[in-house]
CSV table of C-alpha atoms in Angstrom, one decimal:
chain,number,residue,atom,x,y,z
A,1,MET,CA,-15.8,-14.3,4.4
A,2,SER,CA,-13.5,-17.3,3.8
A,3,ASP,CA,-9.8,-16.9,3.8
A,4,ALA,CA,-9.6,-18.5,0.4
A,5,ALA,CA,-11.1,-15.4,-1.3
A,6,GLU,CA,-8.8,-12.9,0.4
A,7,PRO,CA,-5.7,-13.3,-1.9
A,8,SER,CA,-7.7,-11.7,-4.8
A,9,VAL,CA,-8.2,-8.5,-2.8
A,10,LYS,CA,-5.7,-5.7,-3.9
A,11,TYR,CA,-5.9,-3.8,-0.6
A,12,LYS,CA,-6.6,-4.9,3.0
A,13,ARG,CA,-7.4,-1.5,4.5
A,14,VAL,CA,-8.6,1.6,2.6
A,15,LEU,CA,-10.2,5.0,3.2
A,16,LEU,CA,-13.1,6.0,1.0
A,17,LYS,CA,-13.5,9.7,0.5
A,18,ILE,CA,-16.7,11.0,-1.1
A,19,SER,CA,-18.2,14.5,-1.4
A,20,GLY,CA,-21.3,15.6,0.4
A,21,GLU,CA,-22.8,16.3,-3.0
A,22,ALA,CA,-22.6,12.6,-3.8
A,23,LEU,CA,-25.3,12.0,-1.2
A,24,MET,CA,-27.9,14.5,-2.5
A,25,GLY,CA,-28.9,12.6,-5.7
A,26,ASP,CA,-30.7,14.8,-8.2
A,27,GLN,CA,-32.5,16.9,-5.5
A,28,GLY,CA,-29.9,19.6,-5.3
A,29,TYR,CA,-29.6,19.8,-1.5
A,30,GLY,CA,-29.4,17.6,1.6
A,31,LEU,CA,-29.4,13.8,1.8
A,32,HIS,CA,-31.3,11.7,-0.7
A,33,PRO,CA,-31.9,8.4,1.2
A,34,PRO,CA,-32.0,6.1,-1.9
A,35,THR,CA,-28.7,7.6,-3.0
A,36,VAL,CA,-27.1,7.1,0.4
A,37,ALA,CA,-28.5,3.5,0.5
A,38,ARG,CA,-26.9,2.8,-3.0
A,39,ILE,CA,-23.5,4.0,-1.8
A,40,ALA,CA,-23.9,2.0,1.4
A,41,ARG,CA,-24.5,-1.2,-0.7
A,42,GLU,CA,-21.3,-0.4,-2.7
A,43,VAL,CA,-19.4,-0.1,0.6
A,44,LYS,CA,-20.9,-3.3,1.9
A,45,SER,CA,-19.8,-5.2,-1.3
A,46,VAL,CA,-16.2,-4.3,-0.5
A,47,HIS,CA,-16.6,-5.0,3.3
A,48,ASP,CA,-17.9,-8.4,2.4
A,49,MET,CA,-14.5,-9.1,0.7
A,50,GLY,CA,-12.8,-8.8,4.0
A,51,VAL,CA,-11.4,-5.3,3.4
A,52,GLU,CA,-11.2,-2.9,6.4
A,53,ILE,CA,-12.9,0.4,5.5
A,54,CYS,CA,-13.0,3.9,6.9
A,55,MET,CA,-14.7,6.8,5.3
A,56,VAL,CA,-14.7,10.6,5.2
A,57,ILE,CA,-17.7,12.4,3.7
A,58,GLY,CA,-17.8,16.1,2.8
A,59,GLY,CA,-20.5,18.5,3.8
A,60,GLY,CA,-21.1,20.5,0.7
A,61,ASN,CA,-24.6,19.1,0.2
A,62,ILE,CA,-25.6,21.0,3.4
A,63,PHE,CA,-23.1,23.8,4.0
A,64,ARG,CA,-19.7,24.6,2.6
A,65,GLY,CA,-17.4,26.8,4.7
A,66,LEU,CA,-15.7,28.5,1.8
A,67,ALA,CA,-19.0,29.4,0.3
A,68,GLY,CA,-20.2,30.9,3.6
A,69,SER,CA,-17.0,32.8,3.9
A,70,ALA,CA,-17.3,34.2,0.4
A,71,GLN,CA,-20.7,35.6,1.3
A,72,GLY,CA,-19.3,37.6,4.2
A,73,MET,CA,-19.5,35.1,7.0
A,74,GLU,CA,-16.4,34.9,9.3
A,75,ARG,CA,-14.3,32.1,8.0
A,76,THR,CA,-13.7,30.2,11.2
A,77,THR,CA,-17.5,30.1,12.0
A,78,ALA,CA,-18.3,29.1,8.5
A,79,ASP,CA,-15.8,26.2,8.6
A,80,TYR,CA,-17.2,24.9,11.9
A,81,MET,CA,-20.6,25.0,10.3
A,82,GLY,CA,-19.3,22.9,7.5
A,83,MET,CA,-17.7,20.4,9.9
A,84,LEU,CA,-21.1,20.0,11.6
A,85,ALA,CA,-22.6,19.3,8.2
A,86,THR,CA,-20.2,16.4,7.8
A,87,VAL,CA,-21.5,14.9,11.0
A,88,LEU,CA,-25.1,14.9,9.7
A,89,ASN,CA,-23.9,13.1,6.5
A,90,ALA,CA,-21.8,10.6,8.6
A,91,LEU,CA,-24.9,9.7,10.7
A,92,GLY,CA,-27.0,9.2,7.6
A,93,MET,CA,-24.4,6.9,6.2
A,94,GLN,CA,-24.1,5.0,9.5
A,95,ALA,CA,-27.9,4.4,9.5
A,96,GLN,CA,-27.8,2.9,6.0
A,97,LEU,CA,-24.8,0.7,6.7
A,98,GLU,CA,-26.2,-0.6,9.9
A,99,ALA,CA,-29.5,-1.3,8.1
A,100,LEU,CA,-27.4,-3.6,5.9
A,101,GLY,CA,-26.1,-5.4,9.1
A,102,ILE,CA,-22.6,-3.7,9.2
A,103,HIS,CA,-21.4,-2.5,12.6
A,104,THR,CA,-20.4,1.2,12.0
A,105,ARG,CA,-18.9,3.9,14.2
A,106,VAL,CA,-19.2,7.6,13.5
A,107,ILE,CA,-16.0,9.2,15.0
A,108,SER,CA,-16.0,13.0,15.3
A,109,ALA,CA,-13.0,15.3,15.6
A,110,ILE,CA,-15.4,17.6,17.6
A,111,PRO,CA,-16.6,15.9,20.7
A,112,MET,CA,-20.4,15.3,20.8
A,113,ASP,CA,-20.7,12.2,22.9
A,114,GLN,CA,-24.5,11.9,22.7
A,115,VAL,CA,-24.4,11.1,18.9
A,116,CYS,CA,-20.9,9.7,18.1
A,117,GLU,CA,-17.5,8.8,19.5
A,118,PRO,CA,-14.6,11.3,19.9
A,119,TYR,CA,-11.6,10.6,17.8
A,120,ILE,CA,-9.1,8.4,19.5
A,121,ARG,CA,-6.6,6.9,17.1
A,122,ARG,CA,-6.0,3.6,18.9
A,123,ARG,CA,-9.7,3.0,19.5
A,124,ALA,CA,-10.5,3.7,15.8
A,125,VAL,CA,-7.8,1.2,14.7
A,126,ARG,CA,-9.3,-1.4,17.0
A,127,HIS,CA,-12.7,-0.8,15.4
A,128,LEU,CA,-11.2,-1.5,12.0
A,129,GLU,CA,-9.5,-4.6,13.2
A,130,LYS,CA,-12.9,-5.9,14.4
A,131,LYS,CA,-14.2,-5.3,10.9
A,132,ARG,CA,-16.3,-2.3,11.9
A,133,ILE,CA,-16.6,0.6,9.4
A,134,CYS,CA,-15.4,3.9,10.8
A,135,VAL,CA,-16.9,7.1,9.4
A,136,PHE,CA,-14.7,10.0,10.4
A,137,ALA,CA,-16.6,13.3,10.8
A,138,ALA,CA,-16.0,17.0,11.5
A,139,GLY,CA,-12.9,17.1,9.4
A,140,THR,CA,-9.7,17.6,11.4
A,141,GLY,CA,-11.6,19.5,14.0
A,142,ASN,CA,-9.9,22.7,12.9
A,143,PRO,CA,-10.9,25.5,10.5
A,144,TYR,CA,-9.0,26.2,7.3
A,145,PHE,CA,-8.6,22.5,6.6
A,146,THR,CA,-10.8,20.7,4.0
A,147,THR,CA,-12.3,17.2,4.3
A,148,ASP,CA,-9.7,16.2,1.6
A,149,THR,CA,-6.9,17.0,4.1
A,150,ALA,CA,-8.9,15.3,6.9
A,151,ALA,CA,-9.2,12.2,4.7
A,152,THR,CA,-5.5,12.1,4.0
A,153,LEU,CA,-4.6,12.7,7.6
A,154,ARG,CA,-6.9,9.9,8.8
A,155,ALA,CA,-5.8,7.5,6.1
A,156,ASN,CA,-2.2,7.9,7.3
A,157,GLU,CA,-3.1,7.6,10.9
A,158,MET,CA,-5.1,4.4,10.2
A,159,ALA,CA,-2.2,3.0,8.1
A,160,CYS,CA,-4.5,2.7,5.1
A,161,GLU,CA,-2.9,1.4,1.9
A,162,ALA,CA,-4.8,3.8,-0.4
A,163,ILE,CA,-7.4,6.6,-0.5
A,164,PHE,CA,-10.3,5.9,-2.8
A,165,MET,CA,-11.8,9.2,-4.2
A,166,GLY,CA,-15.3,8.4,-5.4
A,167,LYS,CA,-16.4,10.8,-8.1
A,168,ASN,CA,-19.8,11.2,-9.8
A,169,GLY,CA,-19.8,11.4,-13.6
A,170,VAL,CA,-16.1,10.9,-14.1
A,171,ASP,CA,-13.9,7.8,-14.2
A,172,GLY,CA,-10.6,9.2,-13.3
A,173,VAL,CA,-8.3,12.2,-13.6
A,174,TYR,CA,-8.2,14.1,-16.9
A,175,ASP,CA,-5.9,16.8,-18.3
A,176,MET,CA,-8.9,19.1,-18.7
A,177,ASP,CA,-12.6,19.0,-17.8
A,178,PRO,CA,-14.0,16.1,-19.9
A,179,LYS,CA,-17.5,17.5,-19.6
A,180,LYS,CA,-16.4,20.7,-21.4
A,181,HIS,CA,-13.7,19.2,-23.6
A,182,PRO,CA,-14.5,15.9,-25.3
A,183,GLU,CA,-10.9,15.5,-26.4
A,184,ALA,CA,-9.7,15.5,-22.7
A,185,LYS,CA,-7.2,12.7,-22.0
A,186,ARG,CA,-7.6,10.4,-18.9
A,187,TYR,CA,-4.5,9.5,-17.0
A,188,GLU,CA,-3.9,5.9,-16.0
A,189,THR,CA,-1.4,7.1,-13.5
A,190,VAL,CA,-0.2,10.6,-12.6
A,191,SER,CA,2.3,11.8,-10.1
A,192,TYR,CA,1.5,13.9,-7.1
A,193,ASP,CA,3.7,16.7,-8.4
A,194,GLU,CA,2.0,16.8,-11.8
A,195,VAL,CA,-1.4,17.0,-10.0
A,196,LEU,CA,-0.1,20.0,-8.1
A,197,GLN,CA,1.7,21.7,-11.1
A,198,LYS,CA,-1.2,21.3,-13.5
A,199,ASN,CA,-3.9,22.0,-10.8
A,200,LEU,CA,-5.8,18.8,-11.8
A,201,GLY,CA,-8.3,19.1,-9.1
A,202,VAL,CA,-8.0,15.7,-7.5
A,203,MET,CA,-7.7,17.1,-3.9
A,204,ASP,CA,-6.6,20.4,-2.5
A,205,ALA,CA,-2.8,21.1,-2.5
A,206,SER,CA,-2.4,20.4,1.3
A,207,ALA,CA,-4.0,17.0,0.9
A,208,ILE,CA,-1.9,16.0,-2.1
A,209,ALA,CA,1.3,17.2,-0.4
A,210,LEU,CA,0.5,15.1,2.7
A,211,ALA,CA,-0.2,12.0,0.6
A,212,ARG,CA,3.0,12.6,-1.4
A,213,ASP,CA,5.1,13.0,1.8
A,214,ASN,CA,3.8,9.7,3.1
A,215,ASN,CA,3.7,7.8,-0.3
A,216,LEU,CA,0.0,7.2,0.0
A,217,PRO,CA,-1.6,6.4,-3.3
A,218,ILE,CA,-4.9,8.0,-4.3
A,219,ILE,CA,-7.3,6.0,-6.5
A,220,VAL,CA,-9.9,8.2,-8.4
A,221,PHE,CA,-12.8,6.2,-9.6
A,222,PRO,CA,-16.5,6.6,-10.6
A,223,LEU,CA,-18.7,6.3,-7.6
A,224,ASP,CA,-21.8,6.1,-9.7
A,225,GLU,CA,-20.7,3.0,-11.6
A,226,PRO,CA,-22.4,0.0,-10.0
A,227,GLY,CA,-19.7,-2.4,-8.7
A,228,GLY,CA,-16.9,0.0,-9.5
A,229,PHE,CA,-15.5,0.2,-5.9
A,230,LYS,CA,-15.6,-3.6,-5.6
A,231,GLY,CA,-14.1,-4.1,-9.0
A,232,ILE,CA,-11.0,-1.9,-8.3
A,233,LEU,CA,-10.3,-3.8,-5.1
A,234,ALA,CA,-10.2,-6.9,-7.2
A,235,GLY,CA,-7.8,-5.3,-9.6
A,236,LYS,CA,-10.3,-4.4,-12.4
A,237,GLY,CA,-12.2,-1.4,-13.6
A,238,THR,CA,-11.4,2.1,-14.9
A,239,TYR,CA,-9.6,4.6,-12.6
A,240,THR,CA,-6.6,6.9,-12.2
A,241,ARG,CA,-3.9,6.1,-9.7
A,242,VAL,CA,-2.1,9.1,-8.2
A,243,GLN,CA,1.3,8.1,-6.9
A,244,GLY,CA,5.0,9.1,-6.6
């Protein structure tokens, strides 16, 4: 990438957060390789702009800790199972990114040296500086914390300039569910406090509070819109910005 193109880029280092469900396509469970490949191409288009990218992917397409807990499973065990599901998703994304020629590192908060690196902040920062994509897996390594909170934590630790929340079927944050209420209003910008007070469902409350306390903006955009991620990095597109 030539230096001449870089001034048009709105952010230099970002974290992309996507749900596990975003990887399952229309099959209802697990990973759908063509869908993972499509998202990988979207990530590559931004990487090609010279942007440093890290990612956090949920595990809800395989196992969700809260759902397991609700069915009688002990919460800590259920959450650890959910963390392991995120490692599977991270490895799947790594495979697709590397098939596109992008050096990628899966970095797990739970050590499993045979398949991925342990989380060491300074090493992860160095990977980003070398233009490698870092996919952070296993949440924070602790039960009772969601991948939303893990994404906000890692974004702060990596000194990211924004969190990009990729959503399927929605182009931002609305005052009510737009799928159920056609009259729902989309916010261009919304404050952290309003997200919390109105329970707008951007992230869980702990993640929003952590972003607010560190003045880290959250960009909610449509992940299923081709070129959407790249467009926003260039200052275009439809999205909602959560900020102070």
